[in-house]
Every structure is written in C-alpha cells, then in structure tokens.
Coordinates of C-alpha atoms and ligand atoms in Angstrom, one line a residue:
M283 CA -104.7 -31.0 -33.2
A284 CA -103.3 -34.6 -33.3
D285 CA -106.2 -36.0 -31.4
T286 CA -108.9 -34.5 -33.6
P287 CA -110.5 -36.9 -36.0
K288 CA -108.9 -37.3 -39.5
I289 CA -110.5 -35.1 -42.1
T290 CA -112.4 -36.9 -44.9
F291 CA -114.1 -35.7 -48.1
D292 CA -117.5 -35.8 -46.0
S293 CA -116.2 -33.7 -43.3
V294 CA -113.9 -31.2 -45.1
R295 CA -116.4 -28.6 -46.5
S296 CA -117.5 -28.1 -42.7
F297 CA -114.2 -26.5 -42.1
F298 CA -114.7 -23.8 -44.8
P299 CA -117.3 -21.1 -43.6
H300 CA -117.5 -19.6 -46.9
T301 CA -119.0 -22.4 -48.5
D302 CA -122.4 -21.2 -46.7
N303 CA -122.3 -18.1 -48.6
M304 CA -120.7 -18.5 -52.1
T305 CA -119.5 -20.9 -54.7
Y306 CA -115.8 -20.5 -54.7
F307 CA -113.9 -21.5 -57.6
N308 CA -110.9 -19.3 -57.5
A309 CA -108.0 -21.3 -55.8
A310 CA -105.5 -20.6 -58.8
S311 CA -105.8 -16.9 -57.6
V312 CA -106.0 -17.3 -53.8
G313 CA -107.0 -20.0 -51.5
P314 CA -109.6 -19.4 -48.8
F315 CA -108.8 -20.1 -45.2
S316 CA -110.2 -22.9 -43.4
S317 CA -111.5 -22.5 -39.8
L318 CA -108.4 -24.7 -38.8
V319 CA -106.1 -21.9 -40.3
R320 CA -108.2 -19.0 -38.6
G321 CA -108.1 -20.9 -35.3
A322 CA -104.4 -21.7 -35.3
I323 CA -103.5 -18.1 -36.1
T324 CA -106.0 -16.6 -33.6
E325 CA -104.5 -18.8 -30.8
H326 CA -101.1 -17.6 -31.5
V327 CA -102.1 -14.0 -31.6
D328 CA -103.8 -14.5 -28.3
M329 CA -100.5 -15.9 -27.0
R330 CA -98.5 -13.1 -28.2
V331 CA -100.9 -10.4 -27.0
A332 CA -100.4 -12.0 -23.5
A333 CA -96.8 -11.8 -24.2
E334 CA -96.2 -14.5 -21.5
K335 CA -93.8 -16.6 -23.5
D336 CA -91.3 -16.5 -26.2
D337 CA -92.6 -18.2 -29.3
S338 CA -89.3 -19.0 -30.9
H339 CA -89.3 -22.8 -30.1
I340 CA -92.8 -23.0 -31.5
A341 CA -91.7 -21.5 -34.8
F342 CA -88.6 -23.5 -35.2
G343 CA -90.5 -26.8 -34.4
T344 CA -93.2 -25.7 -36.7
A345 CA -90.8 -25.0 -39.5
D346 CA -89.1 -28.3 -38.9
E347 CA -92.4 -30.2 -39.1
L348 CA -93.4 -28.3 -42.4
R349 CA -90.1 -29.4 -44.0
K350 CA -90.9 -32.8 -43.2
I351 CA -94.5 -32.6 -44.3
F352 CA -93.7 -30.9 -47.6
G353 CA -90.7 -33.5 -48.3
K354 CA -93.4 -36.3 -48.0
L355 CA -95.9 -34.5 -50.1
I356 CA -93.7 -34.2 -52.9
G357 CA -91.3 -37.2 -52.8
A358 CA -88.1 -35.5 -51.3
R359 CA -86.1 -35.9 -48.2
H360 CA -86.9 -33.3 -45.5
R361 CA -83.4 -32.0 -45.7
E362 CA -83.9 -30.9 -49.3
I363 CA -86.7 -28.6 -48.2
G364 CA -86.5 -25.0 -47.2
L365 CA -89.3 -22.6 -46.4
G366 CA -89.6 -19.3 -48.3
Q367 CA -92.2 -16.5 -48.6
N368 CA -93.7 -17.3 -52.0
T369 CA -92.8 -19.1 -55.3
T370 CA -90.5 -16.2 -56.4
F371 CA -88.1 -16.9 -53.5
G372 CA -87.3 -20.5 -54.8
L373 CA -87.1 -19.1 -58.3
N374 CA -84.4 -16.3 -57.3
L375 CA -82.5 -19.2 -55.4
A376 CA -82.2 -20.8 -58.9
A377 CA -81.6 -17.6 -60.8
Y378 CA -78.9 -16.2 -58.8
G379 CA -77.5 -19.4 -57.1
L380 CA -77.2 -21.9 -60.1
P381 CA -73.7 -22.5 -61.1
L382 CA -73.9 -20.8 -64.3
K383 CA -71.5 -18.6 -66.4
P384 CA -71.8 -15.7 -68.9
G385 CA -73.2 -16.9 -72.2
D386 CA -75.2 -19.7 -70.7
E387 CA -78.8 -19.9 -71.8
V388 CA -81.8 -20.1 -69.7
L389 CA -85.0 -21.5 -71.5
L390 CA -88.4 -20.1 -70.7
S391 CA -91.8 -20.9 -72.2
D392 CA -93.3 -18.0 -74.1
I393 CA -96.5 -18.6 -72.0
E394 CA -94.8 -18.9 -68.7
F395 CA -96.3 -16.8 -65.8
P396 CA -94.4 -13.7 -65.2
A397 CA -93.0 -14.8 -61.9
A398 CA -90.0 -16.7 -63.6
V399 CA -89.6 -14.4 -66.3
Y400 CA -89.0 -11.3 -64.3
T401 CA -86.7 -13.0 -61.9
F402 CA -84.6 -14.7 -64.7
K403 CA -84.4 -11.6 -66.8
A404 CA -82.9 -9.6 -64.0
A405 CA -80.5 -12.4 -63.2
A406 CA -79.5 -12.6 -66.8
K407 CA -78.5 -9.1 -66.9
A408 CA -76.7 -9.4 -63.7
R409 CA -75.0 -12.6 -64.6
G410 CA -74.6 -12.3 -68.2
L411 CA -77.1 -15.1 -69.1
K412 CA -79.0 -15.2 -72.2
I413 CA -82.8 -15.8 -72.1
K414 CA -84.4 -17.8 -74.8
Y415 CA -88.1 -18.4 -75.3
V416 CA -89.5 -21.6 -76.3
K417 CA -92.4 -21.0 -78.8
S418 CA -95.7 -22.6 -77.6
T419 CA -98.1 -24.5 -79.9
D420 CA -101.9 -24.2 -79.2
R421 CA -101.3 -22.4 -75.8
R422 CA -99.0 -25.2 -74.3
F423 CA -95.5 -25.8 -74.0
D424 CA -94.2 -27.7 -76.8
V425 CA -91.8 -30.5 -75.9
D426 CA -90.5 -30.9 -79.4
A427 CA -89.9 -27.1 -79.9
F428 CA -88.0 -27.2 -76.5
E429 CA -85.7 -30.0 -77.7
K430 CA -85.2 -28.0 -80.9
A431 CA -84.3 -24.8 -79.1
I432 CA -81.5 -26.6 -77.1
S433 CA -78.2 -25.5 -78.1
K434 CA -74.7 -26.2 -76.5
K435 CA -75.1 -23.2 -74.3
S436 CA -78.4 -24.0 -72.8
R437 CA -78.1 -24.8 -69.2
V438 CA -81.5 -24.3 -67.6
L439 CA -85.1 -24.8 -68.1
V440 CA -87.6 -23.1 -66.1
L441 CA -91.3 -24.1 -66.4
S442 CA -94.5 -24.1 -64.6
Y443 CA -96.0 -27.5 -63.3
V444 CA -99.4 -26.4 -64.3
Q445 CA -100.1 -23.4 -66.5
F446 CA -101.9 -20.7 -64.6
F447 CA -104.3 -19.6 -67.5
N448 CA -105.6 -22.8 -68.9
G449 CA -104.6 -25.5 -66.3
Y450 CA -102.3 -27.3 -68.9
K451 CA -100.3 -29.8 -66.9
N452 CA -96.7 -30.3 -68.4
D453 CA -95.2 -33.6 -68.8
L454 CA -92.4 -33.3 -66.2
K455 CA -91.1 -36.8 -66.7
T456 CA -90.4 -36.4 -70.4
I457 CA -89.2 -32.8 -70.1
G458 CA -87.0 -33.8 -67.2
E459 CA -85.4 -36.6 -69.2
I460 CA -84.6 -34.1 -72.1
C461 CA -83.0 -31.7 -69.4
K462 CA -80.9 -34.6 -68.2
K463 CA -79.8 -35.7 -71.5
H464 CA -78.6 -32.2 -72.1
R465 CA -77.1 -31.7 -68.9
M466 CA -79.6 -28.9 -68.2
F467 CA -80.7 -27.8 -64.8
F468 CA -84.6 -28.2 -64.5
V469 CA -86.4 -25.7 -62.3
V470 CA -90.0 -25.9 -61.8
D471 CA -92.6 -23.4 -60.6
G472 CA -95.0 -25.6 -58.9
I473 CA -97.6 -23.5 -57.2
Q474 CA -100.5 -24.2 -59.8
G475 CA -100.2 -27.9 -59.1
M476 CA -99.1 -28.0 -55.6
G477 CA -101.8 -29.6 -53.6
T478 CA -103.8 -31.1 -56.4
E479 CA -101.5 -32.8 -58.6
P480 CA -99.3 -35.6 -57.1
L481 CA -95.6 -35.4 -58.0
N482 CA -92.3 -36.9 -57.1
V483 CA -89.6 -34.5 -57.6
R484 CA -86.7 -36.9 -57.2
S485 CA -88.0 -39.3 -59.9
L486 CA -88.8 -36.5 -62.1
G487 CA -85.4 -35.2 -62.2
I488 CA -86.4 -31.8 -60.9
D489 CA -83.4 -29.7 -59.6
I490 CA -85.2 -27.0 -58.0
F491 CA -89.0 -26.9 -57.1
A492 CA -90.5 -23.7 -55.9
S493 CA -94.1 -23.1 -54.6
G494 CA -96.1 -20.6 -52.8
C495 CA -98.7 -22.0 -50.5
Q496 CA -101.5 -19.1 -50.9
K497 CA -103.2 -20.8 -53.5
W498 CA -104.1 -24.4 -53.8
M499 CA -102.2 -25.1 -50.4
L500 CA -104.8 -22.8 -48.7
S501 CA -102.3 -21.1 -46.4
P502 CA -101.6 -17.4 -45.7
Q503 CA -100.1 -15.1 -48.4
G504 CA -96.3 -15.0 -47.5
C505 CA -96.1 -18.9 -47.3
G506 CA -94.1 -21.1 -49.5
F507 CA -91.3 -23.6 -49.7
F508 CA -88.7 -24.6 -52.0
Y509 CA -86.9 -28.0 -52.9
V510 CA -83.2 -28.1 -53.9
A511 CA -81.9 -31.7 -54.7
D512 CA -79.2 -32.8 -52.3
E513 CA -76.8 -33.3 -55.3
L514 CA -77.2 -29.8 -56.1
R515 CA -77.0 -28.0 -52.5
E516 CA -73.3 -27.3 -52.4
K517 CA -73.2 -26.0 -55.8
I518 CA -75.8 -23.3 -55.3
I519 CA -74.2 -20.0 -54.2
P520 CA -76.7 -17.5 -54.0
P521 CA -75.7 -13.7 -53.3
F522 CA -78.0 -13.8 -50.2
M523 CA -77.6 -15.9 -47.0
S524 CA -78.8 -15.4 -43.5
W525 CA -78.1 -16.1 -39.9
V526 CA -80.9 -18.6 -39.5
G527 CA -79.1 -20.6 -42.2
A528 CA -76.2 -21.2 -39.8
D529 CA -76.3 -24.4 -37.5
W530 CA -76.7 -22.8 -34.0
H531 CA -78.1 -26.1 -32.6
L532 CA -80.8 -23.6 -31.4
K533 CA -78.5 -22.2 -28.7
F534 CA -78.9 -18.5 -28.8
T535 CA -77.4 -17.6 -25.5
D536 CA -74.0 -16.9 -26.9
L537 CA -74.1 -15.5 -30.5
F538 CA -70.7 -14.3 -30.9
Y539 CA -69.6 -17.3 -33.0
Y540 CA -68.9 -16.4 -36.7
D541 CA -67.8 -19.8 -37.7
K542 CA -70.7 -21.9 -37.4
P543 CA -71.4 -24.1 -40.6
Y544 CA -74.4 -23.4 -42.8
F545 CA -77.1 -26.2 -42.3
D546 CA -76.3 -29.2 -44.3
S547 CA -79.9 -29.0 -45.6
A548 CA -81.8 -26.7 -48.0
R549 CA -82.7 -24.7 -44.6
R550 CA -79.4 -23.0 -45.3
F551 CA -81.1 -20.8 -48.0
E552 CA -84.0 -19.8 -45.7
M553 CA -84.1 -16.0 -45.2
G554 CA -84.1 -14.5 -41.6
Y555 CA -86.5 -15.3 -38.9
Y556 CA -89.8 -16.8 -39.8
A557 CA -93.1 -15.0 -40.4
V558 CA -94.4 -17.0 -37.3
L559 CA -98.2 -16.4 -37.8
N560 CA -97.9 -17.5 -41.4
I561 CA -96.1 -20.7 -40.8
I562 CA -98.5 -21.5 -37.8
G563 CA -101.5 -20.9 -40.5
M564 CA -99.7 -23.0 -43.1
R565 CA -99.0 -25.9 -40.5
A566 CA -102.8 -26.0 -39.9
A567 CA -103.6 -25.8 -43.6
V568 CA -101.4 -28.8 -44.7
R569 CA -103.0 -31.0 -42.3
M570 CA -105.9 -31.4 -44.9
F571 CA -103.3 -32.5 -47.5
Q572 CA -102.1 -35.0 -45.2
D573 CA -105.3 -36.4 -44.3
L574 CA -107.1 -36.5 -47.6
G575 CA -103.9 -37.2 -49.8
I576 CA -103.1 -35.4 -52.9
A577 CA -104.0 -38.2 -55.2
N578 CA -107.5 -38.5 -53.8
I579 CA -107.8 -34.6 -54.0
R580 CA -107.2 -34.8 -57.7
K581 CA -109.6 -37.6 -58.1
H582 CA -112.3 -35.6 -56.3
D583 CA -111.5 -32.3 -58.3
H584 CA -111.5 -34.3 -61.6
A585 CA -114.9 -35.9 -60.9
L586 CA -116.5 -32.6 -60.5
I587 CA -114.9 -31.1 -63.5
D588 CA -116.0 -34.1 -65.5
R589 CA -119.6 -33.3 -64.7
L590 CA -119.0 -29.5 -65.7
A591 CA -117.3 -30.6 -68.9
E592 CA -120.1 -33.0 -69.8
Y593 CA -122.4 -30.3 -69.8
I594 CA -120.2 -27.6 -71.6
R595 CA -119.4 -30.1 -74.2
N596 CA -123.2 -30.6 -75.0
H597 CA -124.1 -27.0 -75.0
P598 CA -123.6 -25.4 -78.2
Y599 CA -123.2 -21.9 -76.9
Y600 CA -120.0 -22.9 -74.8
R601 CA -116.6 -24.2 -75.8
I602 CA -114.0 -26.0 -73.5
T603 CA -110.5 -24.3 -74.0
C604 CA -108.5 -26.5 -71.7
N605 CA -106.8 -29.8 -72.3
M606 CA -108.8 -32.6 -70.9
T607 CA -106.5 -35.5 -71.6
A608 CA -105.4 -37.7 -68.7
G609 CA -101.8 -36.5 -68.5
H610 CA -102.4 -32.9 -69.1
R611 CA -105.5 -31.8 -67.4
S612 CA -105.5 -30.3 -63.8
S613 CA -107.8 -28.9 -61.3
I614 CA -108.1 -25.9 -63.5
F615 CA -110.8 -25.9 -66.0
T616 CA -111.3 -23.3 -68.7
F617 CA -114.2 -22.6 -71.2
T618 CA -115.3 -19.6 -73.4
C619 CA -118.4 -18.2 -75.0
K620 CA -119.4 -15.2 -76.9
D621 CA -120.5 -12.7 -74.2
L622 CA -117.7 -13.7 -71.9
V623 CA -117.3 -10.4 -70.0
D624 CA -121.2 -10.5 -69.2
L625 CA -121.3 -14.0 -68.4
H626 CA -118.6 -13.3 -65.8
K627 CA -120.4 -10.5 -64.4
E628 CA -123.5 -12.6 -64.1
L629 CA -121.5 -15.4 -62.3
L630 CA -120.2 -12.9 -59.8
R631 CA -123.6 -11.6 -59.3
R632 CA -124.8 -15.1 -58.3
R633 CA -121.8 -15.2 -55.9
I634 CA -120.0 -17.7 -57.9
I635 CA -116.3 -16.7 -57.6
L636 CA -114.0 -17.3 -60.5
V637 CA -112.0 -15.3 -63.0
R638 CA -111.4 -14.6 -66.6
R639 CA -107.9 -15.3 -67.9
E640 CA -106.7 -15.0 -71.5
G641 CA -110.2 -15.1 -73.1
S642 CA -111.6 -17.9 -71.1
I643 CA -113.5 -18.4 -67.8
R644 CA -111.1 -20.2 -65.4
V645 CA -112.7 -22.5 -62.8
S646 CA -110.4 -23.7 -60.0
V647 CA -112.1 -26.6 -58.5
H648 CA -110.6 -27.7 -55.1
L649 CA -111.3 -30.1 -51.9
Y650 CA -114.2 -28.0 -50.5
N651 CA -116.2 -27.9 -53.7
N652 CA -118.9 -30.3 -54.1
D653 CA -121.7 -31.5 -56.6
T654 CA -124.0 -28.5 -55.3
D655 CA -121.3 -26.0 -56.4
V656 CA -121.2 -27.5 -59.9
D657 CA -125.0 -27.6 -60.0
R658 CA -125.1 -23.9 -59.3
L659 CA -122.7 -23.2 -61.9
I660 CA -124.3 -25.4 -64.4
Q661 CA -127.8 -23.7 -63.6
A662 CA -126.2 -20.1 -64.1
L663 CA -124.7 -21.3 -67.4
E664 CA -127.9 -22.9 -68.4
D665 CA -129.9 -19.5 -67.7
F666 CA -127.3 -17.3 -69.3
G667 CA -127.0 -19.6 -72.4
R668 CA -130.7 -19.5 -72.9
N669 CA -130.6 -15.7 -73.4
H670 CA -127.6 -15.5 -75.5
Ligands
LIG1246 C1 -97.6 -20.2 -62.1 C2 -97.4 -19.1 -61.0 N1 -96.3 -18.7 -60.7 C3 -96.2 -18.0 -59.5 C4 -97.3 -17.3 -59.1 C5 -97.1 -16.3 -58.1 O1 -95.8 -16.1 -57.5 P1 -95.5 -15.9 -55.9 O2 -95.9 -16.8 -55.2 O3 -94.2 -15.6 -55.9 O4 -96.4 -14.6 -55.8 C6 -98.5 -17.5 -59.9 C7 -99.8 -16.6 -59.3 O5 -99.9 -15.8 -58.6 C8 -98.5 -18.3 -60.7 O6 -99.7 -18.6 -61.3

C-alpha cells in the first residue's frame, strides 16, 4: 500500500464503485466502503481461508499503526488512543470509569443523540449520579444555558461534536473552557465530525473523545477509537478490563503471569482480542484521511454544500434548516419543504441516497461527492419544486 500513489481529490472518487450507480449523501448514517477497504479485507479473508499463518502480528501491528494515525488526526499523543468497537465504547469508559461520587451531576444536551443518553442514564443508576439536561435553543446546544445549569455538583458534560440531525457544530473551545473553569470533565461524542471537521483534542481541553468509524471515516461497522487524556488515565477505573490491556511485550508463549502491568497508555482499556477484519478494513480506510487531510476534506465538502445552499436559498419552495455560519456548519446540510415525505421518496427513486431527520432532509456531503452529484440533486429539487 505504501508505494501506491497518494490519493488526491482528482483520484479519490475512482476508489468508490458506488459512485457509478447512485448519488450517495448519507455518510452521517453509514459510510460506503472504498475499493481499498474491500481489497484489504478480501486479501485478509483469503489468507485466513488458506490458514497458513497466524495473523496476530498483523493484528497487533495494525492496531499500533491505527493508534498513531488517530493520534495525529485529532492532535493527541498515540498513547492517549485506544481502539474500541464504536462510539458507545468510549462513552461507557467515561460513564463508568470517571472518578465520580454519588450525587455528582452529569450534564447532557436535551437534543443529544441517544448513545450518550442511554449510557449515562444506566451509569447514573448504578453509581448514584444525577443526569441534568441542558435546554437547547433553536435546536442547538445553548452555551449560556449550559453555564446557567452548572451547579457545585456538576462534574461532567457529555456533548456531540456535531449534532446528528442538523449538523450543528458545537463550539468545543468555548465549551471546553467553561468545563475547565468549573472543574468539570469534558466528554465528546465525535462521530459526526470525525473525518470532516479538524480538531485538536488537547487544545480543546477534551478529557475523553469517542468516535465510531462506520460513518464519515468510511470503515466497517464495529470500528472506532477513543482518546483518554494522559493526565486522566490513572484516574479512570472502569468495571471492565481485559487481558490485552496488560503489557505482555507480545510474548504469548508463557501466559501464567498474573502480575503484568496494564499498558501505560489508553490501550489498557481495550476489550479483548481485535475484530481483525474490521481493523484491517479501517487501516485501509484511514489512508484517505491521511492523504487528503481533514481540513482539505472540509473545504471540499463545504464548497459543494455552498452550491446546494445557494440554490435552496433562492428557491421559494425550500428552506435551509441548518446553521451555515463558519463556526457552526459541518458536512451535514439540512433543508425542508412542504411535501417532505414525497420529496424524499422521489429522491430515493432517482437513486439519490439521503435520509429524513427531525422534519428535514439531511444531506451528508463527503470526499467522494462532486459537482455532478450536486447537479443531480439540484435537478431533482427543481423538477419536484416545479410541481409542488
Ligand atoms: C452523534 C452520534 N453518536 C453515536 C452514534 C452511534 O453510536 P455507536 O457508534 O456507538 O453505534 C451516532 C449514529 O449512529 C450518532 O449520530
């Protein structure tokens, strides 16, 4: 893989066979596989079918590489990164592992994706914590309402980087500073921004960052990672740990040692042996993000969204429902109109793949999209708008 040419925005679409048959605007639900992912997984499956060699060194090596890559992508040290199966894994690490005591408050947005809510509700019950919802304003996390909601008992804020239904990107810098001022842990569900919105977890004051990679990171379902700030690691005591969290120095010939130290890194929290096919697929997928750069991906996505937004803004039948200001927009664009369900059906009929969320059409624009995709969508909207 290392000697193949660097992927550029001119070449990237050719790695996505689906682009020949449809217009895909649905990475916020699930990302399509590239031919690189398919190739890497297929090759590995063939190797396992042949059963000629043990793949554990490939698995450990791939996991090592991925921790380093994710560290670079989010501005963390690689020892602050661990691999998990999804976003929920990292959220559970926070919910059950953070040093909290009965009566402590966990603040959540009242428009948060359910992943954080159900995880922290269960942890609250088990640990005697209190959940407090911060009231949103105009379907966005309201920073002033958050500050007002903080009490002496508030110890944690859990928040999405980008909101799943309208693409609103939270101002993590300001929010992180407020958390720091009030000595609160800052836990971020990053999945809807990871891969399209650059971030630096350390400069944002994030304590735990969790992201699945099955959406914008274009990896198999069952892939994800988490960040635990160095300063926090020793304070996190989750009710679950595993043998791969102990430092065996990769010597598995003699396993009757029960006094190995846990890794001096976030790897200590990883849960048992790897889903090897998944991490092989994820390694192939992340290459695009290394080659293109997340800031460039954002630029690409936003330029396509700008064209679509311009059309919608000037059409009396449609209305933009997402925030388009520089600090709060993302690669999720949403709009609405009167006959939304019919419009959605018509778009699907034309093989324009996207979803309805909370009264809007959600358009997820990503690195494989191009002007032709936007033209197809605009043409479909034009035809539908003419008859409605
Ligand atoms: C904000 C957000 N968090 C989490 C998830 C999913 O969580 P997990 O990766 O644990 O399945 C989604 C979407 O499925 C989401 O939009």
